[in-house]
PDB file of C-alpha atoms in Angstrom:
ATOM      1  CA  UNK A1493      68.486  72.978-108.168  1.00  0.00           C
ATOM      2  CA  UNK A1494      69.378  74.311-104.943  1.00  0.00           C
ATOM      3  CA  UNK A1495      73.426  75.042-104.532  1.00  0.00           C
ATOM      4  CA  UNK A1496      75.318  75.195-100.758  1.00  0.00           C
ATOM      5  CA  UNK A1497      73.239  75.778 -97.530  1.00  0.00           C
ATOM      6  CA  UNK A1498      69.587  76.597 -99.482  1.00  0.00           C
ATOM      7  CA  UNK A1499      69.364  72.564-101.021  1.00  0.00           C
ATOM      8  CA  UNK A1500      69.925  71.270 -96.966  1.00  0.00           C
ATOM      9  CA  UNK A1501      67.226  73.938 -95.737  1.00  0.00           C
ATOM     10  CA  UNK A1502      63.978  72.378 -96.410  1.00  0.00           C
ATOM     11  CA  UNK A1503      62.024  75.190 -95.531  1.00  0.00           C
ATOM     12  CA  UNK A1504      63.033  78.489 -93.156  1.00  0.00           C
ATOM     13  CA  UNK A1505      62.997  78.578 -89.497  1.00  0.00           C
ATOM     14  CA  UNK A1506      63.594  74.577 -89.024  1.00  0.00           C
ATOM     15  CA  UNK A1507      65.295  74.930 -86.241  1.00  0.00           C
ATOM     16  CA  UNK A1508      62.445  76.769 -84.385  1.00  0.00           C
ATOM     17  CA  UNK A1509      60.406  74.260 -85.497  1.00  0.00           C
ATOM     18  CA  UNK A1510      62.323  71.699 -84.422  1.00  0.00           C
ATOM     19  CA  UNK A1511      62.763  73.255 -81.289  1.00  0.00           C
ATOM     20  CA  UNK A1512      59.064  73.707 -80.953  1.00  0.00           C
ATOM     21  CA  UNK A1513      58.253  69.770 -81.414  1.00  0.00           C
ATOM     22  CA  UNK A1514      61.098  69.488 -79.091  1.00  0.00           C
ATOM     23  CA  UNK A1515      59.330  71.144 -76.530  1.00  0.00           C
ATOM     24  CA  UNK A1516      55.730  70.023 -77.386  1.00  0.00           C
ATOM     25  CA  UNK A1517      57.313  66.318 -77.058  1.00  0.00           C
ATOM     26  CA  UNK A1518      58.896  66.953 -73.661  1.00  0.00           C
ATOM     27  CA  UNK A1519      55.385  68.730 -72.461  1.00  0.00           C
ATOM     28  CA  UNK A1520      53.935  65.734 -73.904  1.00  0.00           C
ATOM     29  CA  UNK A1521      56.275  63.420 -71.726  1.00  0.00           C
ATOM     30  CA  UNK A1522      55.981  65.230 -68.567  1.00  0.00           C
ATOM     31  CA  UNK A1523      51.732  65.456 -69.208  1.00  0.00           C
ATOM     32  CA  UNK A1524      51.742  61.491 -69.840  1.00  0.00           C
ATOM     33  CA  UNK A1525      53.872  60.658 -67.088  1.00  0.00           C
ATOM     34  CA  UNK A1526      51.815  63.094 -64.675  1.00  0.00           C
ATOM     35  CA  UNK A1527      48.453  61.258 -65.976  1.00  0.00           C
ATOM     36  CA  UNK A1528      50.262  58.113 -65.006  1.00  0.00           C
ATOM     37  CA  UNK A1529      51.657  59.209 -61.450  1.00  0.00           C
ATOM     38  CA  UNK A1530      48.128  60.119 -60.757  1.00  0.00           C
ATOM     39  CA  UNK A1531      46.640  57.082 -62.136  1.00  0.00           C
ATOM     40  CA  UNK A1532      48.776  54.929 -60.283  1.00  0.00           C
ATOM     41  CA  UNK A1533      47.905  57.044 -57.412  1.00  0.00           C
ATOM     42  CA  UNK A1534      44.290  56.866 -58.021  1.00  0.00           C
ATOM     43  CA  UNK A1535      44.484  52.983 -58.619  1.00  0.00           C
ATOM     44  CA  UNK A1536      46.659  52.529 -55.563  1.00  0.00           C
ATOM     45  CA  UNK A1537      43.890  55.149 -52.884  1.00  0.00           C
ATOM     46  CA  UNK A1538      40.773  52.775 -55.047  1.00  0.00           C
ATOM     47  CA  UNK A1539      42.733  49.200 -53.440  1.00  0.00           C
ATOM     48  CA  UNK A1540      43.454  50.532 -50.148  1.00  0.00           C
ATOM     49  CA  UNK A1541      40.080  51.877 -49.905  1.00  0.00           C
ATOM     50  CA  UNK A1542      38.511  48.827 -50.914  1.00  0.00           C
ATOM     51  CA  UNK A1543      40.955  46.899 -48.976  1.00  0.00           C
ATOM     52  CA  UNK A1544      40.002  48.394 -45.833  1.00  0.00           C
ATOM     53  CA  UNK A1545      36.026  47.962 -47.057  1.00  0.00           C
ATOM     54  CA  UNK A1546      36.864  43.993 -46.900  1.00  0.00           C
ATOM     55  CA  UNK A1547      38.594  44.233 -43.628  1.00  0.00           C
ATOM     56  CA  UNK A1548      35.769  45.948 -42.218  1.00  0.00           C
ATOM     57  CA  UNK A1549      33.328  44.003 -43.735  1.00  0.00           C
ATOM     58  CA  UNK A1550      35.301  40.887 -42.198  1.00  0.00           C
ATOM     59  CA  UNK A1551      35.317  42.400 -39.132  1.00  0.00           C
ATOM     60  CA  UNK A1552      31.728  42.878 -39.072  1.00  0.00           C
ATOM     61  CA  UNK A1553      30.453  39.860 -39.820  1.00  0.00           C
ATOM     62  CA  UNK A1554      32.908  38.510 -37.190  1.00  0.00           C
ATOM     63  CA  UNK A1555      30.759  40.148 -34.728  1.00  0.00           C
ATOM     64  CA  UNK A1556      27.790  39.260 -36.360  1.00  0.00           C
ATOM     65  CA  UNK A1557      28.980  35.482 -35.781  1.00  0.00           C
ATOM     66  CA  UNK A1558      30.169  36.232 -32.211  1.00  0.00           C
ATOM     67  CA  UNK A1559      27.332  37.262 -31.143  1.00  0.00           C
ATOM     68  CA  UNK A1560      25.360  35.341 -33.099  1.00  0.00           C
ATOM     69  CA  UNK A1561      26.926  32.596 -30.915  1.00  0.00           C
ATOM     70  CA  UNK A1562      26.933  34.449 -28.083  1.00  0.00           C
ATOM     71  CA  UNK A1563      23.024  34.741 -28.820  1.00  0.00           C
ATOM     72  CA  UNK A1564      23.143  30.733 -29.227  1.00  0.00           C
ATOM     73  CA  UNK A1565      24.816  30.327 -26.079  1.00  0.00           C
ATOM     74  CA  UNK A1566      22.655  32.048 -23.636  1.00  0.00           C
ATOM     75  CA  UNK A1567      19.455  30.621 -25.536  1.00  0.00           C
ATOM     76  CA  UNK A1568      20.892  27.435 -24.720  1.00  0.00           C
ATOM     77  CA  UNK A1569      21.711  27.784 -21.135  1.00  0.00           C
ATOM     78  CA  UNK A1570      18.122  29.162 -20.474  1.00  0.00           C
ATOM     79  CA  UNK A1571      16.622  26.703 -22.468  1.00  0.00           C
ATOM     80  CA  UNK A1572      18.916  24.085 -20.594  1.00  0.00           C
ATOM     81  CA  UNK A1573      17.372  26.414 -17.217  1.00  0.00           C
ATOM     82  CA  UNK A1574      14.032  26.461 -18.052  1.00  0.00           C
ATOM     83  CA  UNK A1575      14.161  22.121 -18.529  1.00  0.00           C
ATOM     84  CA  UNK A1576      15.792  21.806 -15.276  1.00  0.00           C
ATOM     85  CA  UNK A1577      13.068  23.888 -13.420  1.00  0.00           C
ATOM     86  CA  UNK A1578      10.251  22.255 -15.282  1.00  0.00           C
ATOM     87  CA  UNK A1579      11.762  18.671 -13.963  1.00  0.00           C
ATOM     88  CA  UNK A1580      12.219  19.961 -10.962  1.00  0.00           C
ATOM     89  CA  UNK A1581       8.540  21.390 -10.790  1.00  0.00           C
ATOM     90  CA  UNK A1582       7.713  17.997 -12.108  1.00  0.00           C
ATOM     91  CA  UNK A1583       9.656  15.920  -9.379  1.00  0.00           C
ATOM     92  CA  UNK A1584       8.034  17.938  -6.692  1.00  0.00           C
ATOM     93  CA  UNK A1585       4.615  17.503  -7.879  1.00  0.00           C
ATOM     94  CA  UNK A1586       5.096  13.910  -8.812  1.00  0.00           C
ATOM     95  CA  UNK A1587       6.362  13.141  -4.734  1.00  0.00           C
ATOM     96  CA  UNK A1588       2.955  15.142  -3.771  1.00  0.00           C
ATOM     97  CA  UNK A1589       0.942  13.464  -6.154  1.00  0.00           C
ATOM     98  CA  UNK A1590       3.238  10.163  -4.096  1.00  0.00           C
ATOM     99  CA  UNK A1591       2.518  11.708  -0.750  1.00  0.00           C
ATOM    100  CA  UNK A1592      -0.818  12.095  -0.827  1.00  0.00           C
ATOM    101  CA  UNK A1593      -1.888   8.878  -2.945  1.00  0.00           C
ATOM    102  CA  UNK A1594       0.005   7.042   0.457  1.00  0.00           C
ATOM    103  CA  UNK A1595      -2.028   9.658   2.604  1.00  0.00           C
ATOM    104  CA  UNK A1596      -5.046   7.845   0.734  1.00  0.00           C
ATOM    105  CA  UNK A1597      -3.968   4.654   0.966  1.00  0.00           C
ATOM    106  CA  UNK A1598      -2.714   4.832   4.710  1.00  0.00           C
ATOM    107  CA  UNK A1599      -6.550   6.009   5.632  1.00  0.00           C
ATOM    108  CA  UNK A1600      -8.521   4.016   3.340  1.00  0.00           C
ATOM    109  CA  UNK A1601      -6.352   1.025   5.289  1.00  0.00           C
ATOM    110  CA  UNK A1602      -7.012   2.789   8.784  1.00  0.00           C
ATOM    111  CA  UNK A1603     -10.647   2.942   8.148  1.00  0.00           C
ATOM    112  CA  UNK A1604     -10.763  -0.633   6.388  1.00  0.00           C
ATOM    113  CA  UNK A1605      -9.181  -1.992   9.731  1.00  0.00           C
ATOM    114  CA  UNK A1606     -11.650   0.293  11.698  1.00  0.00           C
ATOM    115  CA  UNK A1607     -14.965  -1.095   9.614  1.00  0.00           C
ATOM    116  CA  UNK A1608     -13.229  -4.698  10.153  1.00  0.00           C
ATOM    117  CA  UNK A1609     -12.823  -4.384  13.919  1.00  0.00           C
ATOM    118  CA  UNK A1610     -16.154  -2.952  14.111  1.00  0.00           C
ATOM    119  CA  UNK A1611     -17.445  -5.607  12.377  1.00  0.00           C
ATOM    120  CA  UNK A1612     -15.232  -8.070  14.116  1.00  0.00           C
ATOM    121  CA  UNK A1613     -16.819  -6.849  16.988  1.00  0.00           C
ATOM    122  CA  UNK A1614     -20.316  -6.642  16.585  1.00  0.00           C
ATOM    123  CA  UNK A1615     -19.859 -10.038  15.108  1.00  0.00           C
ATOM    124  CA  UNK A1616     -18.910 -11.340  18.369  1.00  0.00           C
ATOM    125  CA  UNK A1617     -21.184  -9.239  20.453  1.00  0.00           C
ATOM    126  CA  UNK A1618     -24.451 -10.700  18.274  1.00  0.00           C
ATOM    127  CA  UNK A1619     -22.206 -14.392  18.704  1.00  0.00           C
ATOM    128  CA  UNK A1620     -22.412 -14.117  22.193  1.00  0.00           C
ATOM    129  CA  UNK A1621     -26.086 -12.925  22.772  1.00  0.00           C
ATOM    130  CA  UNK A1622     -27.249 -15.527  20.653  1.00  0.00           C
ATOM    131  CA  UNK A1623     -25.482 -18.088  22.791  1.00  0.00           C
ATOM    132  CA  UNK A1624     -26.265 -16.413  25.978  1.00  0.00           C
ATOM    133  CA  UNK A1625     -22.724 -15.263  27.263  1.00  0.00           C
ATOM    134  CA  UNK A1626     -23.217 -11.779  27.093  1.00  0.00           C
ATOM    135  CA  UNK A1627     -23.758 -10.819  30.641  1.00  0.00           C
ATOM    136  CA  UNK A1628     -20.712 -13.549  32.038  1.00  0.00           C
ATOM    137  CA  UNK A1629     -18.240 -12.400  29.510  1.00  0.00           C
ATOM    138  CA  UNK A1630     -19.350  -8.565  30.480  1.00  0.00           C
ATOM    139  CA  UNK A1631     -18.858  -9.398  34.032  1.00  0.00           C
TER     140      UNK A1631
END
């Protein structure tokens, strides 16, 4: 057996050793809680940088729908431009088509009254000839 200070000495040079681990622990701290400043870091730069990937991605397909509406819009007012112009085109040629079927009608009726006199007329000439009258009713 070991008498006095040699039986609580293990081995020689425990303190160094002890010292060392020491140190290699601390190193050890300070390396583990720089890997986890610059994780967080890392983790926190990865969400803002998708964060502002979903705001602009929001933001783009905001426009997209604006002027996707936008697009709707004016296809509707010249749509809604185009109908009025094609009933108005349609009106006009509807009161021509009006105009000149009266035109047609108006001188198909002049020139029915026209044949009628005529015939009115030539009726009563050939009525009169026949019964002799021609020359007193002439006179």
């Amino acid at each position: 057996m070991l008498e006095g200070n040699a039986a609580c000495v293990p081995w020689p040079n425990w303190e160094r050793n002890v010292k060392r681990s020491e140190s290699q622990w601390e190193r050890h701290v300070k390396n583990a809680e720089f890997r986890w400043e610059r994780l967080v870091k890392t983790a926190e730069s990865r969400w803002e940088r998708r964060l502002k990937n979903v705001e602009s991605q929001w933001e783009r397909h905001v426009k997209n729908v604006e002027s996707r509406w936008e697009r709707h819009l004016k296809n509707a007012e010249s749509q809604w431009e185009r109908r009025v112009k094609n009933a108005e085109s349609q009106w006009e040629r509807h009161v021509k088509s009006a105009e000149s079927l009266w035109e047609r009608h108006v001188k198909n009726a002049e020139s029915k009254w026209e044949r009628l006199v005529k015939r009115a007329e030539s009726h009563w000439e050939g009525h009169l000839k026949s019964r002799g009258c021609w020359a007193v009713c002439i006179e």
